[in-house]
mmCIF file of C-alpha atoms in Angstrom:
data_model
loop_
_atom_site.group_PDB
_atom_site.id
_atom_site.type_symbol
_atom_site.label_atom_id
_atom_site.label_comp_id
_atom_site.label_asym_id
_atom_site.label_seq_id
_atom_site.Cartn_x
_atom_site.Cartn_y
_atom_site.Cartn_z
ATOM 1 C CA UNK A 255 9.246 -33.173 -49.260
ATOM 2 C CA UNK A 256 6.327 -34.066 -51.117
ATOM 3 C CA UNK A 257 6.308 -33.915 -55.029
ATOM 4 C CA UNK A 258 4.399 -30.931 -57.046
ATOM 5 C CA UNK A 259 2.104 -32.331 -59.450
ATOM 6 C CA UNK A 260 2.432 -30.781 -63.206
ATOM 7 C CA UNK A 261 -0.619 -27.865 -62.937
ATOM 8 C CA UNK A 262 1.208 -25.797 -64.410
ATOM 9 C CA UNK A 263 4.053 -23.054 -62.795
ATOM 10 C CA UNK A 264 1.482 -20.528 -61.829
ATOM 11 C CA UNK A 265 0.192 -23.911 -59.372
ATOM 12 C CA UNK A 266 3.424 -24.420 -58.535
ATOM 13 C CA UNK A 267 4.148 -21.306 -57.038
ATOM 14 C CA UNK A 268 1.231 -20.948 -55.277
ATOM 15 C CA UNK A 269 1.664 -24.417 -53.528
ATOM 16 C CA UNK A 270 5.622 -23.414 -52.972
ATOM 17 C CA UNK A 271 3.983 -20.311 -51.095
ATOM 18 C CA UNK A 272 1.027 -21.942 -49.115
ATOM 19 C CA UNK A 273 4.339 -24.268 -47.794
ATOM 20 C CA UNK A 274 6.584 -21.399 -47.417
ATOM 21 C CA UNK A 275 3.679 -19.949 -45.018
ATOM 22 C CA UNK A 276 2.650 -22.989 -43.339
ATOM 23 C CA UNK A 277 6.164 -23.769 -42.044
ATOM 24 C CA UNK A 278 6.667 -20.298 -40.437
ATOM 25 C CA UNK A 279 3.847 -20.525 -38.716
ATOM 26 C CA UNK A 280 4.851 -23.814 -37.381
ATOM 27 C CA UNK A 281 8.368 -22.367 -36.773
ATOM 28 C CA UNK A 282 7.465 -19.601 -34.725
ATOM 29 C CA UNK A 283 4.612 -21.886 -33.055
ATOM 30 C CA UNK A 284 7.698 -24.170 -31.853
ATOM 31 C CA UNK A 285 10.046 -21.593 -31.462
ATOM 32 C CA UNK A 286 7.622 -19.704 -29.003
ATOM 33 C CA UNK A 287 6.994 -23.330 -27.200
ATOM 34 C CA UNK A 288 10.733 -23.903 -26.474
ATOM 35 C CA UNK A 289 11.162 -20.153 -24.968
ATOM 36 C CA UNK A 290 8.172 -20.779 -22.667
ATOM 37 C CA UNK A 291 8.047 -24.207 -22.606
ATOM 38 C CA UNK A 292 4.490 -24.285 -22.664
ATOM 39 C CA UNK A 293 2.375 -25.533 -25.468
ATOM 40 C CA UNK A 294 1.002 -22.828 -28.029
ATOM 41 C CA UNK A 295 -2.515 -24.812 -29.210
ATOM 42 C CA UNK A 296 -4.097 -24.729 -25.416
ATOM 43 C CA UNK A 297 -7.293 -26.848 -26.501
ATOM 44 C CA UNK A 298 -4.945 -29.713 -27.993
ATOM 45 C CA UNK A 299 -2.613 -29.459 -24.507
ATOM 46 C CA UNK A 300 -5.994 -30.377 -22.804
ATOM 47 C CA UNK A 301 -7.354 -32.340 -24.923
ATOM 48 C CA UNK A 302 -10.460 -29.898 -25.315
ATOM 49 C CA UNK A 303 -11.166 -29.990 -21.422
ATOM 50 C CA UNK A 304 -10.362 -26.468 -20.340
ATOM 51 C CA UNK A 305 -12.228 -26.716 -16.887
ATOM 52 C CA UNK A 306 -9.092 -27.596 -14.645
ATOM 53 C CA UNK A 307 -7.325 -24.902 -16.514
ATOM 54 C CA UNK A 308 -9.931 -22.108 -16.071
ATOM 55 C CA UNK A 309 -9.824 -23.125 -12.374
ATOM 56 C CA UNK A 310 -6.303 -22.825 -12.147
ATOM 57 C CA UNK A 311 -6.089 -19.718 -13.910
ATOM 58 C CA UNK A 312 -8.861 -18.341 -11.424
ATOM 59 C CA UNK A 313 -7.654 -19.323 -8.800
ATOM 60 C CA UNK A 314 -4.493 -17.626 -9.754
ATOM 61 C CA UNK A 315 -6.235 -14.206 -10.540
ATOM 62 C CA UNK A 316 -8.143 -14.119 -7.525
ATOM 63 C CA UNK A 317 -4.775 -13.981 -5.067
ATOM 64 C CA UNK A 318 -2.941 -11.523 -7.801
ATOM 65 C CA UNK A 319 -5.721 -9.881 -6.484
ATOM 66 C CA UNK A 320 -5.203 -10.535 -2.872
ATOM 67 C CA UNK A 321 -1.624 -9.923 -2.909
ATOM 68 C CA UNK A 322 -1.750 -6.779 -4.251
ATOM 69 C CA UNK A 323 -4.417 -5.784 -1.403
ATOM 70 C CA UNK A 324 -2.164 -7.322 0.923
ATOM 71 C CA UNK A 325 0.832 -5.389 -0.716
ATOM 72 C CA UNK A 326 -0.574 -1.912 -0.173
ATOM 73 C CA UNK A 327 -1.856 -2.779 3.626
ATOM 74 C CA UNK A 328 1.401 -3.613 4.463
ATOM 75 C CA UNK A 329 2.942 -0.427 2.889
ATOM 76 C CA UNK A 330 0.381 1.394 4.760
ATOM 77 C CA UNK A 331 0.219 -0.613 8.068
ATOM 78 C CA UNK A 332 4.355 0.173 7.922
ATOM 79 C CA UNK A 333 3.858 3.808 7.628
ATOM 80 C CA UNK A 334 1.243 4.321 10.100
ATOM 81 C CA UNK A 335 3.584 2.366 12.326
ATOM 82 C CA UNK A 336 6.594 4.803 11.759
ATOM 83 C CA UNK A 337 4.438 7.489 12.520
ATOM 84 C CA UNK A 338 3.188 6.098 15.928
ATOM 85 C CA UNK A 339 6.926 5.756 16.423
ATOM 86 C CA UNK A 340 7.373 9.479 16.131
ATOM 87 C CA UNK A 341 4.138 10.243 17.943
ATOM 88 C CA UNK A 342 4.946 7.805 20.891
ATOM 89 C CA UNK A 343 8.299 9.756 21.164
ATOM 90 C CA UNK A 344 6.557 13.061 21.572
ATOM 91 C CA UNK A 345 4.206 11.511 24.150
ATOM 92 C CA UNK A 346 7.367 10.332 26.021
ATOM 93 C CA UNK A 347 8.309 13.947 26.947
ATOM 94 C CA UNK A 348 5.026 14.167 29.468
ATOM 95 C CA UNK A 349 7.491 13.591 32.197
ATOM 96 C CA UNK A 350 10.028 16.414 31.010
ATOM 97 C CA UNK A 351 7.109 18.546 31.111
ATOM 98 C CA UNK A 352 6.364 17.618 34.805
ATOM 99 C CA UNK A 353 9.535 18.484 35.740
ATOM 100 C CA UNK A 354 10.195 21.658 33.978
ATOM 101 C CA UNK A 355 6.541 22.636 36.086
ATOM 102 C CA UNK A 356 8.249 22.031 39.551
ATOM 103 C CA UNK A 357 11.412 24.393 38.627
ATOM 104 C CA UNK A 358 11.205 28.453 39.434
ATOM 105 C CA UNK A 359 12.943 29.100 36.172
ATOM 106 C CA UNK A 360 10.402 31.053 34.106
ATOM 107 C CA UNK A 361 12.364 30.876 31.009
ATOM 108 C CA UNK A 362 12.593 26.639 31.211
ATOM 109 C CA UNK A 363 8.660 27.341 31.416
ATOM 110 C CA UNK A 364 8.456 29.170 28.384
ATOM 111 C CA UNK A 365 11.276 26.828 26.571
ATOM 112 C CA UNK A 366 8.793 23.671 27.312
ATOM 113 C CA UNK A 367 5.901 25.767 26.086
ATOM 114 C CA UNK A 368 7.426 26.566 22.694
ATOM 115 C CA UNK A 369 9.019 23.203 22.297
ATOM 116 C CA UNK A 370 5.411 21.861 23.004
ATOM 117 C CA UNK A 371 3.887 24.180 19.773
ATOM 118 C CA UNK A 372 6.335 22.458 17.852
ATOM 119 C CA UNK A 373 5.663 19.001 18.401
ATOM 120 C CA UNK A 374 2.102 19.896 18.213
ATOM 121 C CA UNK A 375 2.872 20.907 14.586
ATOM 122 C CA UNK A 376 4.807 17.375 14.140
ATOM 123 C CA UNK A 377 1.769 15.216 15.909
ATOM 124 C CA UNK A 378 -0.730 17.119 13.455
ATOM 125 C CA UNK A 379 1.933 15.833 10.582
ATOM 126 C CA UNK A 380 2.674 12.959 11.636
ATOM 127 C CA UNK A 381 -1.025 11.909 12.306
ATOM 128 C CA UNK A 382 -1.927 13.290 8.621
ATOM 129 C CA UNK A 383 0.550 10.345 7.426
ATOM 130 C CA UNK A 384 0.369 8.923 4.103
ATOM 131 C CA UNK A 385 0.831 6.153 2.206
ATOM 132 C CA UNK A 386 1.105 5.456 -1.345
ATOM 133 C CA UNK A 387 -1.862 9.021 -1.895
ATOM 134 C CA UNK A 388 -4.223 7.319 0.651
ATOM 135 C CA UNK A 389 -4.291 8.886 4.012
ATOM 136 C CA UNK A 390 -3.810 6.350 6.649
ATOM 137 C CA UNK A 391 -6.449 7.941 9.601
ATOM 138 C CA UNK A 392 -8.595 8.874 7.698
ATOM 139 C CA UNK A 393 -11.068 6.690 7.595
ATOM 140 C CA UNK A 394 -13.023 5.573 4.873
ATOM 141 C CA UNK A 395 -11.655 9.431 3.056
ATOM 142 C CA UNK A 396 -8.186 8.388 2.258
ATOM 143 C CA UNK A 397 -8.341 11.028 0.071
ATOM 144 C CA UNK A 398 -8.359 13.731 2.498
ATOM 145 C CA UNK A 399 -6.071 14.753 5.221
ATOM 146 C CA UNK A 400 -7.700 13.711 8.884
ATOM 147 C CA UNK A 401 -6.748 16.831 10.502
ATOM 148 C CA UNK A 402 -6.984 20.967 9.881
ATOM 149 C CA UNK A 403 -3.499 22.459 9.289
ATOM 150 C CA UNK A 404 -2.080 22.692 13.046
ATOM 151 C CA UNK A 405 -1.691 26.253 12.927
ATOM 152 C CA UNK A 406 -5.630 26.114 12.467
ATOM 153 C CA UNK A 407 -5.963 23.749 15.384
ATOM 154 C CA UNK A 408 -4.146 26.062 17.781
ATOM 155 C CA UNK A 409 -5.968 28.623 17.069
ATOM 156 C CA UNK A 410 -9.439 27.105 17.671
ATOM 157 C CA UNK A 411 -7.813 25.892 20.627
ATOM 158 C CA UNK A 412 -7.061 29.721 21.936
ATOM 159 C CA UNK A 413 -10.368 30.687 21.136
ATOM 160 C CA UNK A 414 -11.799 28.456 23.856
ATOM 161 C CA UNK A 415 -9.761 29.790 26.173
ATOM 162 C CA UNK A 416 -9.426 33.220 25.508
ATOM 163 C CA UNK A 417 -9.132 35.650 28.471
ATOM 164 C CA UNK A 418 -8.901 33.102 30.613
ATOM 165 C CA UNK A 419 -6.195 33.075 33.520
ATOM 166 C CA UNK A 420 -7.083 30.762 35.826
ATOM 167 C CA UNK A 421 -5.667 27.543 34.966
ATOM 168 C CA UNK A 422 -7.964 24.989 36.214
ATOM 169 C CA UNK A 423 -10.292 26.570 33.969
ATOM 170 C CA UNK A 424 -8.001 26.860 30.742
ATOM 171 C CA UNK A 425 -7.373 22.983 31.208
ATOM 172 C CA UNK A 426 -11.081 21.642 31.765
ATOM 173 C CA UNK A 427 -12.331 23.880 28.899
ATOM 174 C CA UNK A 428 -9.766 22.400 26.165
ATOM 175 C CA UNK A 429 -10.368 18.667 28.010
ATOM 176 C CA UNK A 430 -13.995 19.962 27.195
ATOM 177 C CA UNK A 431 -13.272 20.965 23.698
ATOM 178 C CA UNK A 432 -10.805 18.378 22.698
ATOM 179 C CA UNK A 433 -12.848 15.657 24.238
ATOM 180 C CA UNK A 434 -16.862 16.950 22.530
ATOM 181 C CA UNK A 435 -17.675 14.976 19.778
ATOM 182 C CA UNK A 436 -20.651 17.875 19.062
ATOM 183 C CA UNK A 437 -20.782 20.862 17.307
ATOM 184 C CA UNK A 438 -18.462 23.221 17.623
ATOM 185 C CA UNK A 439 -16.042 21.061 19.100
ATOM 186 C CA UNK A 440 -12.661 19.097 18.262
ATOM 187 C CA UNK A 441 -14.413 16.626 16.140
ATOM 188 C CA UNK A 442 -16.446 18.868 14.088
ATOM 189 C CA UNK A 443 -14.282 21.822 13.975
ATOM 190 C CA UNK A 444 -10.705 19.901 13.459
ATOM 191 C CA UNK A 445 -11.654 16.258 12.105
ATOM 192 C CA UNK A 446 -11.876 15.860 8.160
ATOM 193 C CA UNK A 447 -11.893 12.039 8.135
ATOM 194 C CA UNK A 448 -14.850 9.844 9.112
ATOM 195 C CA UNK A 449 -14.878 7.310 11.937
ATOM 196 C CA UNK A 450 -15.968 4.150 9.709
ATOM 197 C CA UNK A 451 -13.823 1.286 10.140
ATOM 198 C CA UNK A 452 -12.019 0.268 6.664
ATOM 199 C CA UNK A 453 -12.078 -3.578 5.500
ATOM 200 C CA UNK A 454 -9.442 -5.103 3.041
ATOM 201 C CA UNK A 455 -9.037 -8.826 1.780
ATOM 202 C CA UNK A 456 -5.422 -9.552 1.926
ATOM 203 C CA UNK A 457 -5.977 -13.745 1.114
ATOM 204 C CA UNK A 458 -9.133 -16.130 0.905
ATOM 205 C CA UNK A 459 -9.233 -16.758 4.330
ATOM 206 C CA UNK A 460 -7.949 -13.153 5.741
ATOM 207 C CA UNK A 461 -9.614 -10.096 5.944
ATOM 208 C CA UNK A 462 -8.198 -7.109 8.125
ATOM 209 C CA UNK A 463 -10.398 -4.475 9.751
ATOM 210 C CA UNK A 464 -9.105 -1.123 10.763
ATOM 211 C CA UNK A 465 -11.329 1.066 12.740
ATOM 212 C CA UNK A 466 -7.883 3.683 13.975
ATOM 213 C CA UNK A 467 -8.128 7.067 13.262
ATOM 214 C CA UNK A 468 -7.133 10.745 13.595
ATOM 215 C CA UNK A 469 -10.268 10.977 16.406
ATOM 216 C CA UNK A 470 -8.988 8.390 18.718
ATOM 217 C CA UNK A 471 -8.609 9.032 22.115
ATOM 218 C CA UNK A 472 -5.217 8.710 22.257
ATOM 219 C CA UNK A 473 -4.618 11.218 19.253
ATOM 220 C CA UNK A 474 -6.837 13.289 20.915
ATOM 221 C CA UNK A 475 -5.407 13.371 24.230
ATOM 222 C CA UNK A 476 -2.057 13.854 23.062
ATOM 223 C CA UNK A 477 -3.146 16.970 21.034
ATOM 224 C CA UNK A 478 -4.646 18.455 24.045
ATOM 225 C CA UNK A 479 -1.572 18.198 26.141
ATOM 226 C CA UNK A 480 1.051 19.636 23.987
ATOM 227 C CA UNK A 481 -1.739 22.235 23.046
ATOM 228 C CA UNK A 482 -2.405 23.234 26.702
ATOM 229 C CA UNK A 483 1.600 23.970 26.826
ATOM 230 C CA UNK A 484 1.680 25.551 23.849
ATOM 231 C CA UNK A 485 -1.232 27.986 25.082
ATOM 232 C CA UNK A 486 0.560 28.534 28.538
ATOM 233 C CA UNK A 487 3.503 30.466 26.753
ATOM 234 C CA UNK A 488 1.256 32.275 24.772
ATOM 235 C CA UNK A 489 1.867 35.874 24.871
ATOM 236 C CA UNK A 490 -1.326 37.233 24.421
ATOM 237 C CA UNK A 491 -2.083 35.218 27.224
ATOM 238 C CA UNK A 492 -0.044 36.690 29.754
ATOM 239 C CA UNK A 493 0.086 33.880 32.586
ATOM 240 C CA UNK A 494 1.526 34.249 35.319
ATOM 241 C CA UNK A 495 4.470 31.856 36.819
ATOM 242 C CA UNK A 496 2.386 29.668 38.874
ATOM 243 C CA UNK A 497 -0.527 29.354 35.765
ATOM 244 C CA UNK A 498 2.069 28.096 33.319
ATOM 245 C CA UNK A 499 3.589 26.403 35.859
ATOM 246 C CA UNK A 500 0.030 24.339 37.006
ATOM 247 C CA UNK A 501 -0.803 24.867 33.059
ATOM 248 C CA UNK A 502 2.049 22.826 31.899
ATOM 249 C CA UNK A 503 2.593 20.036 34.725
ATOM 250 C CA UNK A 504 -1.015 18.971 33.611
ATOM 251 C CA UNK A 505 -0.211 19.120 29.948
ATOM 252 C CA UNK A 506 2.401 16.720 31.032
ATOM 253 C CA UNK A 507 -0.039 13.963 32.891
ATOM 254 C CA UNK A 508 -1.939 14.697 29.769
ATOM 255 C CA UNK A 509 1.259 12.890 27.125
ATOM 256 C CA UNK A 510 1.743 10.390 30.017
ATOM 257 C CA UNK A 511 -1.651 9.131 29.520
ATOM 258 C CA UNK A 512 -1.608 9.525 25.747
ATOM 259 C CA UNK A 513 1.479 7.270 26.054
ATOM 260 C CA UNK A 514 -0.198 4.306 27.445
ATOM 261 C CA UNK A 515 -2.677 4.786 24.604
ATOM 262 C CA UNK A 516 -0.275 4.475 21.837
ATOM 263 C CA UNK A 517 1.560 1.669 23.455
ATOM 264 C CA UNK A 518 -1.718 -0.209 22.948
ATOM 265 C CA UNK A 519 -2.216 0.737 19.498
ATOM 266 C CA UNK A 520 1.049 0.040 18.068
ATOM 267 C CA UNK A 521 1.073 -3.739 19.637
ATOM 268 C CA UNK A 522 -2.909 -3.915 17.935
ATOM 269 C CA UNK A 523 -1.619 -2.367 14.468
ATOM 270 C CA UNK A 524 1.568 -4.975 15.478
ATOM 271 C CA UNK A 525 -0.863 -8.039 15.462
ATOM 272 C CA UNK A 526 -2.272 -6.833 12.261
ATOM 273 C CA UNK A 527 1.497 -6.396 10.666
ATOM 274 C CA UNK A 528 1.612 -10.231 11.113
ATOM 275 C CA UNK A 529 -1.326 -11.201 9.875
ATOM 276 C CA UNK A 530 -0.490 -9.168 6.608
ATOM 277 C CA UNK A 531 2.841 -10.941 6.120
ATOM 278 C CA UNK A 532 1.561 -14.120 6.731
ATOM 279 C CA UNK A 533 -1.056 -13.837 4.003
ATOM 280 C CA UNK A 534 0.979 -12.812 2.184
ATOM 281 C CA UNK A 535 3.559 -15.971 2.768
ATOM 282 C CA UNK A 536 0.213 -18.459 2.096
ATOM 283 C CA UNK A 537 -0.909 -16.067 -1.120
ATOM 284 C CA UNK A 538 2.889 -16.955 -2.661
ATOM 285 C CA UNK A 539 3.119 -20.363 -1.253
ATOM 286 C CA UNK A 540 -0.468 -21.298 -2.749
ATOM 287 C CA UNK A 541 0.578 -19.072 -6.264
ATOM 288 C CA UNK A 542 3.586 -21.488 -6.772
ATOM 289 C CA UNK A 543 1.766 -24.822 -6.081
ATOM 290 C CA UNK A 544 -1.067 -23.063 -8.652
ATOM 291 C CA UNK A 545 1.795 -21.868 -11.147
ATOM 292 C CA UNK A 546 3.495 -25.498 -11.176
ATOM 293 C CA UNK A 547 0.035 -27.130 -11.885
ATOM 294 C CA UNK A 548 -0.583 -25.209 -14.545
ATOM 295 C CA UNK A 549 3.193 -25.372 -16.069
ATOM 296 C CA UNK A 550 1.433 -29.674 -15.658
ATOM 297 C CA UNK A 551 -0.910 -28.949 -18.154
ATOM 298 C CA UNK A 552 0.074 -26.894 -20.817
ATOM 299 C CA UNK A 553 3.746 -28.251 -20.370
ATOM 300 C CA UNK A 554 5.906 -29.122 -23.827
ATOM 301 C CA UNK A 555 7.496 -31.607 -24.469
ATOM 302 C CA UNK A 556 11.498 -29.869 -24.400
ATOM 303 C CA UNK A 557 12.636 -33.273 -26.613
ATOM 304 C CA UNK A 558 9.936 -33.800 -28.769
ATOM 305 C CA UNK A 559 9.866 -29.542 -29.383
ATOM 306 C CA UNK A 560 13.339 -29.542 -30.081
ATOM 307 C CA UNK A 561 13.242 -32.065 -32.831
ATOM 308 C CA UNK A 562 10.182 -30.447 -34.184
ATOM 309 C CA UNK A 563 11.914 -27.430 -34.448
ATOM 310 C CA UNK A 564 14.771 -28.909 -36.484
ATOM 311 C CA UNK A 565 12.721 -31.326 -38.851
ATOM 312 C CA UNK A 566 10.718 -27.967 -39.576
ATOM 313 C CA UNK A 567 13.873 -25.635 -39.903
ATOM 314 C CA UNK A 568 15.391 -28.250 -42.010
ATOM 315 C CA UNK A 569 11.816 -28.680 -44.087
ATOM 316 C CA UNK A 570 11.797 -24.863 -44.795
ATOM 317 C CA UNK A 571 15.637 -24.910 -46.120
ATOM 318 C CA UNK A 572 14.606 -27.677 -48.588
ATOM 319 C CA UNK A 573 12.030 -25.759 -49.590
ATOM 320 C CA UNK A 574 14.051 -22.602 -50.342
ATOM 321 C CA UNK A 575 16.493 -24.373 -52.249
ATOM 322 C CA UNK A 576 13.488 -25.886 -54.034
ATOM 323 C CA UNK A 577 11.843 -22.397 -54.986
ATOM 324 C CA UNK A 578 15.140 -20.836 -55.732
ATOM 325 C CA UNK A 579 16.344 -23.810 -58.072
ATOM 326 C CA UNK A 580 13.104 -22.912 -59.836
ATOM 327 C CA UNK A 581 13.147 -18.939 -59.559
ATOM 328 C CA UNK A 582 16.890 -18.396 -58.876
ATOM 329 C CA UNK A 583 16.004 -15.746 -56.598
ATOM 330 C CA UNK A 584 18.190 -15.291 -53.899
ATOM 331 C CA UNK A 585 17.712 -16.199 -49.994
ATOM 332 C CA UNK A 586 17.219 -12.089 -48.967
ATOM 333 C CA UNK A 587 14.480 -12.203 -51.643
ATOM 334 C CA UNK A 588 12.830 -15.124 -51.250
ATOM 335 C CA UNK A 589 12.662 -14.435 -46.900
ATOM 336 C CA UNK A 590 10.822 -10.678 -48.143
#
């Protein structure tokens, strides 16, 4: 260690404590570089050229960024696919419906029908899906729910048709109903999303567009079948046999149809599934090459740290026993 000059003790101790500071900070400068392995003084690791850095750095920002879009797209795309699962399996019952029409048995007719208000209930729910607080068909308003309570639906439904008997008419006024896109019908009465199409940046080169929701034909159609059952064992309604009978073999043509739909949307939301993951797989793949370039600049030297370290640990005990030699204070004092 270097020699104090004779200014006097007052000198002395100030020098022994500009030392005593100096190598701390240099010991916890080291001791930070060895846990990280990356040097502390970022200018001197560059030698004062921080542009490659800042790129790097960027570069790795901007797919953080990415990923975490492409995180919550795939949470959502996953949940809207588990509820077309359920909804495809409700759709699946058009021919159970058909055939309960062609039987005599007036109580299988009014089993179907109440079996059908129930999964309307469950396709309202299940088409109100959510992921992660944003609502998944709803548009650009992922805040609010795409569709009126179901109960609500139903009813509007029956209002169309009230008094009505003949069943040619009850099913061409809800097709008429379920189908307008005008005032006073489905859309404006039942709808609470929007029909814009939703755009998110899941990599650089990636970018998936949504335009699915709650008002889609095959949502729609769906509804209208199970609610056309539903509405043909309504007791206020009073049908006959042969009404609920014609009544409920259409509501079953109705799912079939439906079905086809939702095939064709779960293979499109499928394609977009893919796309997600593999973004995702070129976001990480990219992130590591990014991570390992920067590790190449700012990299320390694990040698050359380590006997840093040491010299410096072994600098700041000479200097103790220096100060205490001099103030015979003890080590629990002198580290205060």
């Amino acid at each position: 260690m270097t020699g104090f000059t004779s200014v006097g003790d007052l000198s002395r101790f100030v020098l022994l404590r500009q030392s005593n500071a100096q190598l701390k900070t240099r010991l916890s400068v080291l001791s930070q570089e060895m846990t990280t392995g990356l040097k502390a003084d970022v200018p001197a690791a560059t030698g004062g050229n921080l542009g490659r850095l800042a790129q790097v750095q960027g570069r790795l920002a901007t797919l953080e960024s990415f990923s975490r879009n492409a995180s919550l797209a795939q949470s959502e795309t996953s949940a809207l696919q588990a509820a077309l699962e359920g909804i495809a399996g409700l759709a699946n019952r058009g021919p159970e419906l058909q055939a309960a029409a062609a039987m005599e048995d007036e109580a299988a007719l009014d089993m179907r029908a109440a079996q059908a208000a129930q999964d309307f209930r469950t396709a309202v729910r299940l088409i109100n899906t959510e992921a992660g607080g944003r609502f998944a068909l709803s548009g650009t308003e992922v805040g609010t729910a795409p569709l009126a309570p179901a109960e609500d639906i139903l009813a509007l439904a029956q209002t169309q048709v009230a008094g009505m008997t003949d069943p040619v008419a009850i099913s061409g006024t809800l097709d008429a109903w379920f189908s307008s896109d005008s005032a006073g019908g489905f859309l404006d009465q039942a709808f609470r999303g929007n029909t814009e199409a939703t755009s998110t940046g899941v990599s650089p080169d990636t970018t998936i567009q949504r335009d699915l929701n709650a008002s889609a034909s095959e949502f729609r159609t769906l509804l209208k079948g199970l609610a056309m059952a539903a509405l043909a064992g309504e007791p206020a309604a009073a049908l006959p046999h042969g009404a609920k009978s014609v009544l409920i073999r259409a509501a079953g043509r109705e799912l079939s149809e439906a079905s086809l739909g939702i095939v064709r949307t779960r293979a499109t939301l499928g394609m977009q599934q893919e796309s997600i993951d593999q973004a995702l797989a070129r976001n990480a793949a990219e992130g590591s090459a990014l991570s390992i370039a920067r590790s190449d600049i700012l990299a320390a030297d694990p040698y050359q740290t380590a006997s840093e370290l040491t010299q410096t640990e072994a600098n700041l005990q000479n200097l103790y026993a220096l100060t205490a030699r001099m103030t015979k204070l003890s080590l629990t004092d002198y580290i205060r």
